[in-house]
Amino acid sequence: MHIRKKIPKVSICIPTYNQGKFIRETIESAINQDFDDYEIVISNNQCTDDTDLIVRSFQSNKIKYIVQPRHLPIMTQNWNACVKASNGKYVCLLSSDDVLNPNFLYEQVHLLEKYPKVAFAHSAVELIDEQGKTIGLEKSIHPSFVRDGTKEFLRYIWGPKCVLVSVLFRRDLFNIVGGFDERYHIVGDWALWLKLLKYGGVAYNEKVLAKYRVYTTSARGSSKEKIMHCKERFKLLDETFSNWPKHVPYNDKLREKVMRSFALSTLTAAVEVSDQSERKLLISLALSKSNSFRVRLKANLINQGFGPVISFTNKAKWHLRQWVKKILYP
């Protein structure tokens, strides 16, 4: 007699490519959850390091391991492949260098079960470096909340307000919106949140439920990635404004302000690249998207050699924010 296998409540999807240094800790965090009704799906995107040996060393019956027949060049392609191979009602996409805290599933499943009109739930996260040392905290100034998708859409147009590792989303809505947009290498998660917000709200859990790895060395954040990131952000914004949801309030001033904000951050990225031609490219990109006085002034300051001052100021602001968070959330 054929016994139908029970569909798990949650799928933890771990797409990976050459993260052998961190993936053991990632998988262990997925296995050690204070919640039992879930599966772990790992999608190996033709890794060339020791990832395969590490994954196969785990004996957990929760793990489903697949190796892609060919390398998928765009990261979101492997994300979609991993989700497609899973079955859970709810999905967590866990990058193979990030870590879930043991209570992650218990807490986030509770929110999605309690609030059926919520499209996804996210939480506060601890920021760690390559060695696993805590370097900061990503946490809302607001306590836990549940908000309408229309209102949150107007917040998320300013950028992703959640960290991917902290998110648990509904599979049915993920399928409705077509999954991750495979045109994007870097902003695929932000694009998904904007699409999901057209169908439901957001639940935020103020508890720290995951660890997000930030690379402080040159191993990540190359100039080419910075340029790609800036271009993708503007592409996503252009498309979002062109296909604005009818039920969400809109005015031209909003678009102007958002574009100005991202043009200014693009100029910040320009300061961080050393190649002059790449710096000019980013400056030109920023000016093409916003002609505001602040954007033109910042571009002129960079051209006049004040880039190091701008870079120092931005780093000081980041450290100040983290210092304030340490005081507010000891």
mmCIF file of C-alpha atoms in Angstrom:
data_model
loop_
_atom_site.group_PDB
_atom_site.id
_atom_site.type_symbol
_atom_site.label_atom_id
_atom_site.label_comp_id
_atom_site.label_asym_id
_atom_site.label_seq_id
_atom_site.Cartn_x
_atom_site.Cartn_y
_atom_site.Cartn_z
ATOM 1 C CA MET A 1 0.000 0.000 0.000
ATOM 2 C CA HIS A 2 1.382 3.396 -0.995
ATOM 3 C CA ILE A 3 1.479 5.830 1.897
ATOM 4 C CA ARG A 4 1.400 9.456 0.855
ATOM 5 C CA LYS A 5 4.218 11.403 2.422
ATOM 6 C CA LYS A 6 3.043 14.241 4.637
ATOM 7 C CA ILE A 7 3.727 17.703 3.222
ATOM 8 C CA PRO A 8 5.819 19.690 5.721
ATOM 9 C CA LYS A 9 4.541 22.939 7.149
ATOM 10 C CA VAL A 10 7.776 24.779 6.302
ATOM 11 C CA SER A 11 10.616 24.501 3.812
ATOM 12 C CA ILE A 12 14.025 25.901 4.695
ATOM 13 C CA CYS A 13 15.633 26.382 1.290
ATOM 14 C CA ILE A 14 19.428 26.711 1.166
ATOM 15 C CA PRO A 15 20.742 27.628 -2.298
ATOM 16 C CA THR A 16 24.527 27.520 -2.308
ATOM 17 C CA TYR A 17 27.574 28.210 -4.406
ATOM 18 C CA ASN A 18 31.101 27.798 -2.996
ATOM 19 C CA GLN A 19 30.277 28.596 0.620
ATOM 20 C CA GLY A 20 32.048 25.583 2.096
ATOM 21 C CA LYS A 21 33.568 27.785 4.767
ATOM 22 C CA PHE A 22 30.175 28.604 6.276
ATOM 23 C CA ILE A 23 27.596 26.077 5.089
ATOM 24 C CA ARG A 24 28.111 23.587 7.929
ATOM 25 C CA GLU A 25 27.073 26.201 10.484
ATOM 26 C CA THR A 26 24.140 27.181 8.250
ATOM 27 C CA ILE A 27 22.847 23.604 7.956
ATOM 28 C CA GLU A 28 23.315 22.953 11.675
ATOM 29 C CA SER A 29 21.230 26.034 12.455
ATOM 30 C CA ALA A 30 18.487 24.723 10.162
ATOM 31 C CA ILE A 31 18.527 21.286 11.804
ATOM 32 C CA ASN A 32 18.491 22.618 15.376
ATOM 33 C CA GLN A 33 15.080 24.322 15.270
ATOM 34 C CA ASP A 34 12.584 24.337 18.154
ATOM 35 C CA PHE A 35 9.938 23.259 15.635
ATOM 36 C CA ASP A 36 9.553 19.884 14.009
ATOM 37 C CA ASP A 37 7.268 20.112 10.977
ATOM 38 C CA TYR A 38 9.715 21.221 8.287
ATOM 39 C CA GLU A 39 12.115 20.098 5.588
ATOM 40 C CA ILE A 40 15.527 21.378 4.483
ATOM 41 C CA VAL A 41 16.222 21.624 0.759
ATOM 42 C CA ILE A 42 19.797 22.344 -0.361
ATOM 43 C CA SER A 43 20.510 23.292 -3.980
ATOM 44 C CA ASN A 44 24.173 22.976 -4.998
ATOM 45 C CA ASN A 45 24.814 25.310 -7.942
ATOM 46 C CA GLN A 46 27.794 23.303 -9.251
ATOM 47 C CA CYS A 47 30.080 24.195 -6.339
ATOM 48 C CA THR A 48 33.807 23.715 -6.921
ATOM 49 C CA ASP A 49 34.851 23.736 -3.254
ATOM 50 C CA ASP A 50 34.167 21.177 -0.492
ATOM 51 C CA THR A 51 30.455 22.015 -0.209
ATOM 52 C CA ASP A 52 29.347 18.623 -1.568
ATOM 53 C CA LEU A 53 31.383 16.670 1.006
ATOM 54 C CA ILE A 54 30.094 18.824 3.834
ATOM 55 C CA VAL A 55 26.442 18.482 2.841
ATOM 56 C CA ARG A 56 26.714 14.702 2.390
ATOM 57 C CA SER A 57 28.232 14.382 5.873
ATOM 58 C CA PHE A 58 24.844 15.217 7.418
ATOM 59 C CA GLN A 59 22.558 12.262 8.132
ATOM 60 C CA SER A 60 19.360 14.158 8.943
ATOM 61 C CA ASN A 61 16.233 12.766 7.273
ATOM 62 C CA LYS A 62 14.948 16.315 6.999
ATOM 63 C CA ILE A 63 17.499 17.141 4.297
ATOM 64 C CA LYS A 64 16.759 16.900 0.593
ATOM 65 C CA TYR A 65 19.923 17.528 -1.425
ATOM 66 C CA ILE A 66 19.980 18.397 -5.118
ATOM 67 C CA VAL A 67 22.890 19.276 -7.403
ATOM 68 C CA GLN A 68 22.067 21.453 -10.385
ATOM 69 C CA PRO A 69 23.017 19.745 -13.698
ATOM 70 C CA ARG A 70 24.664 22.956 -14.858
ATOM 71 C CA HIS A 71 25.773 26.167 -13.194
ATOM 72 C CA LEU A 72 22.993 28.756 -13.029
ATOM 73 C CA PRO A 73 24.709 32.111 -13.698
ATOM 74 C CA ILE A 74 22.145 34.300 -11.956
ATOM 75 C CA MET A 75 21.732 33.846 -8.204
ATOM 76 C CA THR A 76 17.945 34.144 -8.275
ATOM 77 C CA GLN A 77 17.796 31.203 -10.697
ATOM 78 C CA ASN A 78 19.191 28.918 -8.012
ATOM 79 C CA TRP A 79 16.883 30.510 -5.453
ATOM 80 C CA ASN A 80 13.864 29.614 -7.585
ATOM 81 C CA ALA A 81 15.189 26.120 -8.303
ATOM 82 C CA CYS A 82 15.604 25.492 -4.589
ATOM 83 C CA VAL A 83 12.106 26.713 -3.724
ATOM 84 C CA LYS A 84 10.622 24.706 -6.613
ATOM 85 C CA ALA A 85 12.181 21.517 -5.207
ATOM 86 C CA SER A 86 10.524 22.107 -1.826
ATOM 87 C CA ASN A 87 6.958 21.495 -0.652
ATOM 88 C CA GLY A 88 6.233 23.486 2.512
ATOM 89 C CA LYS A 89 3.297 25.843 2.958
ATOM 90 C CA TYR A 90 5.748 28.460 4.211
ATOM 91 C CA VAL A 91 9.241 29.100 2.878
ATOM 92 C CA CYS A 92 12.454 30.470 4.347
ATOM 93 C CA LEU A 93 15.276 31.189 1.909
ATOM 94 C CA LEU A 94 18.451 30.731 3.948
ATOM 95 C CA SER A 95 21.681 31.897 2.342
ATOM 96 C CA SER A 96 24.462 29.360 2.882
ATOM 97 C CA ASP A 97 26.545 31.787 4.937
ATOM 98 C CA ASP A 98 23.760 32.952 7.272
ATOM 99 C CA VAL A 99 22.422 31.400 10.478
ATOM 100 C CA LEU A 100 18.978 30.820 11.984
ATOM 101 C CA ASN A 101 18.444 31.012 15.724
ATOM 102 C CA PRO A 102 16.723 27.904 17.205
ATOM 103 C CA ASN A 103 13.388 29.709 17.737
ATOM 104 C CA PHE A 104 13.161 31.154 14.208
ATOM 105 C CA LEU A 105 10.563 28.756 12.773
ATOM 106 C CA TYR A 106 8.485 28.566 15.944
ATOM 107 C CA GLU A 107 8.191 32.351 16.136
ATOM 108 C CA GLN A 108 7.610 33.112 12.454
ATOM 109 C CA VAL A 109 5.202 30.243 11.745
ATOM 110 C CA HIS A 110 3.116 31.465 14.676
ATOM 111 C CA LEU A 111 2.806 34.899 13.045
ATOM 112 C CA LEU A 112 1.757 33.578 9.640
ATOM 113 C CA GLU A 113 -0.756 31.204 11.235
ATOM 114 C CA LYS A 114 -2.197 33.936 13.442
ATOM 115 C CA TYR A 115 -2.450 36.548 10.665
ATOM 116 C CA PRO A 116 -3.662 34.899 7.431
ATOM 117 C CA LYS A 117 -3.677 38.211 5.524
ATOM 118 C CA VAL A 118 0.060 38.661 6.072
ATOM 119 C CA ALA A 119 2.185 37.809 3.007
ATOM 120 C CA PHE A 120 5.440 37.448 4.914
ATOM 121 C CA ALA A 121 6.947 37.808 8.362
ATOM 122 C CA HIS A 122 10.416 39.060 9.246
ATOM 123 C CA SER A 123 12.426 39.826 12.356
ATOM 124 C CA ALA A 124 15.364 41.662 13.828
ATOM 125 C CA VAL A 125 18.755 40.160 12.935
ATOM 126 C CA GLU A 126 22.246 40.141 14.377
ATOM 127 C CA LEU A 127 24.994 41.245 11.987
ATOM 128 C CA ILE A 128 28.133 39.091 12.046
ATOM 129 C CA ASP A 129 31.443 39.224 10.192
ATOM 130 C CA GLU A 130 33.430 36.463 8.450
ATOM 131 C CA GLN A 131 34.608 35.097 11.814
ATOM 132 C CA GLY A 132 31.104 35.090 13.300
ATOM 133 C CA LYS A 133 31.803 38.106 15.501
ATOM 134 C CA THR A 134 28.859 40.394 16.192
ATOM 135 C CA ILE A 135 29.344 43.743 14.459
ATOM 136 C CA GLY A 136 25.871 45.230 14.635
ATOM 137 C CA LEU A 137 22.129 44.834 14.770
ATOM 138 C CA GLU A 138 19.437 45.293 12.143
ATOM 139 C CA LYS A 139 16.333 46.146 14.139
ATOM 140 C CA SER A 140 13.341 48.404 13.604
ATOM 141 C CA ILE A 141 12.845 51.349 15.944
ATOM 142 C CA HIS A 142 9.261 50.092 16.249
ATOM 143 C CA PRO A 143 8.208 47.151 18.428
ATOM 144 C CA SER A 144 6.612 44.077 16.848
ATOM 145 C CA PHE A 145 3.827 44.994 14.438
ATOM 146 C CA VAL A 146 1.417 43.742 11.787
ATOM 147 C CA ARG A 147 0.765 46.196 8.955
ATOM 148 C CA ASP A 148 -1.334 46.471 5.835
ATOM 149 C CA GLY A 149 0.428 45.774 2.537
ATOM 150 C CA THR A 150 -0.643 49.092 0.993
ATOM 151 C CA LYS A 151 1.052 51.129 3.711
ATOM 152 C CA GLU A 152 4.126 48.925 3.718
ATOM 153 C CA PHE A 153 4.448 49.182 -0.063
ATOM 154 C CA LEU A 154 4.995 52.917 0.401
ATOM 155 C CA ARG A 155 7.797 52.126 2.858
ATOM 156 C CA TYR A 156 9.399 49.372 0.807
ATOM 157 C CA ILE A 157 9.634 51.603 -2.264
ATOM 158 C CA TRP A 158 12.453 53.300 -0.339
ATOM 159 C CA GLY A 159 14.327 50.011 -0.133
ATOM 160 C CA PRO A 160 13.975 46.550 1.426
ATOM 161 C CA LYS A 161 12.968 46.944 5.052
ATOM 162 C CA CYS A 162 13.836 43.383 5.980
ATOM 163 C CA VAL A 163 16.811 41.048 5.736
ATOM 164 C CA LEU A 164 16.294 37.929 3.604
ATOM 165 C CA VAL A 165 17.456 35.464 6.274
ATOM 166 C CA SER A 166 14.754 36.730 8.664
ATOM 167 C CA VAL A 167 11.829 36.256 6.279
ATOM 168 C CA LEU A 168 9.217 33.506 6.157
ATOM 169 C CA PHE A 169 6.784 33.858 3.228
ATOM 170 C CA ARG A 170 3.714 32.061 1.910
ATOM 171 C CA ARG A 171 4.323 29.658 -0.967
ATOM 172 C CA ASP A 172 0.936 30.263 -2.599
ATOM 173 C CA LEU A 173 1.601 33.993 -2.936
ATOM 174 C CA PHE A 174 5.170 33.324 -4.058
ATOM 175 C CA ASN A 175 3.768 31.203 -6.884
ATOM 176 C CA ILE A 176 1.138 33.805 -7.788
ATOM 177 C CA VAL A 177 3.739 36.560 -8.279
ATOM 178 C CA GLY A 178 6.038 34.256 -10.254
ATOM 179 C CA GLY A 179 8.770 33.737 -7.667
ATOM 180 C CA PHE A 180 12.045 35.627 -7.702
ATOM 181 C CA ASP A 181 12.630 37.760 -10.792
ATOM 182 C CA GLU A 182 15.553 36.050 -12.528
ATOM 183 C CA ARG A 183 16.618 39.212 -14.332
ATOM 184 C CA TYR A 184 18.100 40.441 -11.074
ATOM 185 C CA HIS A 185 21.404 39.254 -9.639
ATOM 186 C CA ILE A 186 21.306 41.321 -6.452
ATOM 187 C CA VAL A 187 17.916 42.957 -5.755
ATOM 188 C CA GLY A 188 15.799 39.840 -6.317
ATOM 189 C CA ASP A 189 14.657 39.747 -2.690
ATOM 190 C CA TRP A 190 13.551 43.407 -2.700
ATOM 191 C CA ALA A 191 11.676 42.827 -5.968
ATOM 192 C CA LEU A 192 9.847 39.897 -4.357
ATOM 193 C CA TRP A 193 8.801 41.887 -1.276
ATOM 194 C CA LEU A 194 7.312 44.608 -3.499
ATOM 195 C CA LYS A 195 5.324 42.006 -5.442
ATOM 196 C CA LEU A 196 4.114 40.194 -2.325
ATOM 197 C CA LEU A 197 2.941 43.457 -0.752
ATOM 198 C CA LYS A 198 0.367 43.761 -3.535
ATOM 199 C CA TYR A 199 -1.299 40.651 -2.091
ATOM 200 C CA GLY A 200 -0.847 40.903 1.659
ATOM 201 C CA GLY A 201 0.601 42.622 4.674
ATOM 202 C CA VAL A 202 3.736 42.295 6.785
ATOM 203 C CA ALA A 203 4.362 40.992 10.287
ATOM 204 C CA TYR A 204 7.508 42.124 12.104
ATOM 205 C CA ASN A 205 8.955 40.289 15.103
ATOM 206 C CA GLU A 206 11.191 42.468 17.257
ATOM 207 C CA LYS A 207 13.081 39.407 18.533
ATOM 208 C CA VAL A 208 16.490 38.637 17.021
ATOM 209 C CA LEU A 209 15.827 35.368 15.199
ATOM 210 C CA ALA A 210 18.755 35.095 12.775
ATOM 211 C CA LYS A 211 22.317 36.111 11.977
ATOM 212 C CA TYR A 212 23.204 37.861 8.724
ATOM 213 C CA ARG A 213 26.821 37.736 7.563
ATOM 214 C CA VAL A 214 28.406 41.003 6.440
ATOM 215 C CA TYR A 215 31.700 40.818 4.574
ATOM 216 C CA THR A 216 34.163 43.382 5.886
ATOM 217 C CA THR A 217 37.012 42.408 3.549
ATOM 218 C CA SER A 218 37.382 42.660 -0.212
ATOM 219 C CA ALA A 219 35.933 39.159 -0.561
ATOM 220 C CA ARG A 220 32.597 40.810 -1.298
ATOM 221 C CA GLY A 221 31.499 44.167 -2.608
ATOM 222 C CA SER A 222 33.700 44.515 -5.696
ATOM 223 C CA SER A 223 33.283 47.607 -7.849
ATOM 224 C CA LYS A 224 31.492 45.566 -10.519
ATOM 225 C CA GLU A 225 28.988 44.355 -7.918
ATOM 226 C CA LYS A 226 28.450 47.923 -6.707
ATOM 227 C CA ILE A 227 27.756 49.085 -10.260
ATOM 228 C CA MET A 228 25.413 46.159 -10.896
ATOM 229 C CA HIS A 229 23.619 46.819 -7.616
ATOM 230 C CA CYS A 230 23.049 50.487 -8.429
ATOM 231 C CA LYS A 231 21.834 49.722 -11.950
ATOM 232 C CA GLU A 232 19.472 47.007 -10.735
ATOM 233 C CA ARG A 233 17.989 49.271 -8.074
ATOM 234 C CA PHE A 234 17.109 51.932 -10.628
ATOM 235 C CA LYS A 235 15.747 49.321 -13.043
ATOM 236 C CA LEU A 236 13.488 47.925 -10.330
ATOM 237 C CA LEU A 237 12.342 51.404 -9.306
ATOM 238 C CA ASP A 238 11.599 52.427 -12.903
ATOM 239 C CA GLU A 239 9.519 49.289 -13.431
ATOM 240 C CA THR A 240 7.727 49.635 -10.100
ATOM 241 C CA PHE A 241 6.744 53.246 -10.741
ATOM 242 C CA SER A 242 5.663 52.368 -14.290
ATOM 243 C CA ASN A 243 3.436 49.549 -12.982
ATOM 244 C CA TRP A 244 2.245 51.210 -9.795
ATOM 245 C CA PRO A 245 -0.545 49.298 -7.984
ATOM 246 C CA LYS A 246 -3.894 51.041 -8.456
ATOM 247 C CA HIS A 247 -4.821 50.688 -4.784
ATOM 248 C CA VAL A 248 -1.627 52.404 -3.536
ATOM 249 C CA PRO A 249 -1.576 56.245 -3.373
ATOM 250 C CA TYR A 250 0.874 57.834 -5.814
ATOM 251 C CA ASN A 251 2.172 61.265 -6.757
ATOM 252 C CA ASP A 252 5.096 62.539 -8.811
ATOM 253 C CA LYS A 253 6.720 64.055 -5.718
ATOM 254 C CA LEU A 254 7.139 60.586 -4.252
ATOM 255 C CA ARG A 255 8.979 59.360 -7.340
ATOM 256 C CA GLU A 256 11.182 62.450 -7.315
ATOM 257 C CA LYS A 257 12.118 61.965 -3.656
ATOM 258 C CA VAL A 258 12.806 58.237 -4.017
ATOM 259 C CA MET A 259 14.975 58.734 -7.102
ATOM 260 C CA ARG A 260 16.894 61.500 -5.345
ATOM 261 C CA SER A 261 17.537 59.241 -2.362
ATOM 262 C CA PHE A 262 18.885 56.418 -4.526
ATOM 263 C CA ALA A 263 20.905 58.827 -6.656
ATOM 264 C CA LEU A 264 22.611 60.077 -3.480
ATOM 265 C CA SER A 265 23.372 56.514 -2.350
ATOM 266 C CA THR A 266 24.725 55.759 -5.830
ATOM 267 C CA LEU A 267 27.137 58.658 -5.387
ATOM 268 C CA THR A 268 28.182 57.134 -2.069
ATOM 269 C CA ALA A 269 28.952 53.918 -3.952
ATOM 270 C CA ALA A 270 30.947 55.979 -6.466
ATOM 271 C CA VAL A 271 33.222 57.164 -3.660
ATOM 272 C CA GLU A 272 33.972 53.547 -2.727
ATOM 273 C CA VAL A 273 35.271 52.477 -6.152
ATOM 274 C CA SER A 274 38.900 53.208 -7.012
ATOM 275 C CA ASP A 275 38.738 52.989 -10.803
ATOM 276 C CA GLN A 276 38.119 56.460 -12.243
ATOM 277 C CA SER A 277 36.091 55.237 -15.224
ATOM 278 C CA GLU A 278 33.812 53.204 -12.936
ATOM 279 C CA ARG A 279 33.432 56.180 -10.613
ATOM 280 C CA LYS A 280 32.444 58.399 -13.545
ATOM 281 C CA LEU A 281 29.931 55.775 -14.664
ATOM 282 C CA LEU A 282 28.209 55.802 -11.262
ATOM 283 C CA ILE A 283 28.218 59.594 -11.076
ATOM 284 C CA SER A 284 26.678 59.759 -14.540
ATOM 285 C CA LEU A 285 24.058 57.178 -13.546
ATOM 286 C CA ALA A 286 23.084 59.175 -10.457
ATOM 287 C CA LEU A 287 22.786 62.442 -12.383
ATOM 288 C CA SER A 288 20.680 60.760 -15.074
ATOM 289 C CA LYS A 289 18.128 59.708 -12.445
ATOM 290 C CA SER A 290 17.917 62.905 -10.408
ATOM 291 C CA ASN A 291 18.742 66.502 -11.230
ATOM 292 C CA SER A 292 18.163 67.763 -7.700
ATOM 293 C CA PHE A 293 20.483 70.325 -6.122
ATOM 294 C CA ARG A 294 21.696 67.862 -3.479
ATOM 295 C CA VAL A 295 22.632 65.262 -6.091
ATOM 296 C CA ARG A 296 24.453 67.799 -8.258
ATOM 297 C CA LEU A 297 26.257 69.223 -5.218
ATOM 298 C CA LYS A 298 27.420 65.807 -3.995
ATOM 299 C CA ALA A 299 28.579 64.847 -7.504
ATOM 300 C CA ASN A 300 30.540 68.088 -7.728
ATOM 301 C CA LEU A 301 32.164 67.504 -4.319
ATOM 302 C CA ILE A 302 33.283 64.039 -5.443
ATOM 303 C CA ASN A 303 34.728 65.477 -8.645
ATOM 304 C CA GLN A 304 36.545 68.096 -6.563
ATOM 305 C CA GLY A 305 38.271 65.395 -4.495
ATOM 306 C CA PHE A 306 36.076 65.349 -1.379
ATOM 307 C CA GLY A 307 35.255 61.652 -1.774
ATOM 308 C CA PRO A 308 37.293 60.536 1.282
ATOM 309 C CA VAL A 309 35.421 63.036 3.479
ATOM 310 C CA ILE A 310 32.071 61.716 2.251
ATOM 311 C CA SER A 311 33.215 58.125 2.813
ATOM 312 C CA PHE A 312 34.392 58.894 6.358
ATOM 313 C CA THR A 313 31.115 60.652 7.158
ATOM 314 C CA ASN A 314 29.034 57.703 5.972
ATOM 315 C CA LYS A 315 31.093 55.201 7.980
ATOM 316 C CA ALA A 316 30.818 57.415 11.055
ATOM 317 C CA LYS A 317 27.025 57.536 10.644
ATOM 318 C CA TRP A 318 26.836 53.734 10.419
ATOM 319 C CA HIS A 319 28.930 53.242 13.550
ATOM 320 C CA LEU A 320 26.874 55.892 15.368
ATOM 321 C CA ARG A 321 23.643 54.080 14.494
ATOM 322 C CA GLN A 322 25.070 50.786 15.759
ATOM 323 C CA TRP A 323 26.247 52.490 18.964
ATOM 324 C CA VAL A 324 22.758 53.899 19.553
ATOM 325 C CA LYS A 325 21.227 50.449 18.939
ATOM 326 C CA LYS A 326 23.583 48.913 21.519
ATOM 327 C CA ILE A 327 22.265 51.404 24.056
ATOM 328 C CA LEU A 328 18.615 50.936 23.092
ATOM 329 C CA TYR A 329 18.815 47.141 22.725
ATOM 330 C CA PRO A 330 21.517 45.868 25.141
#
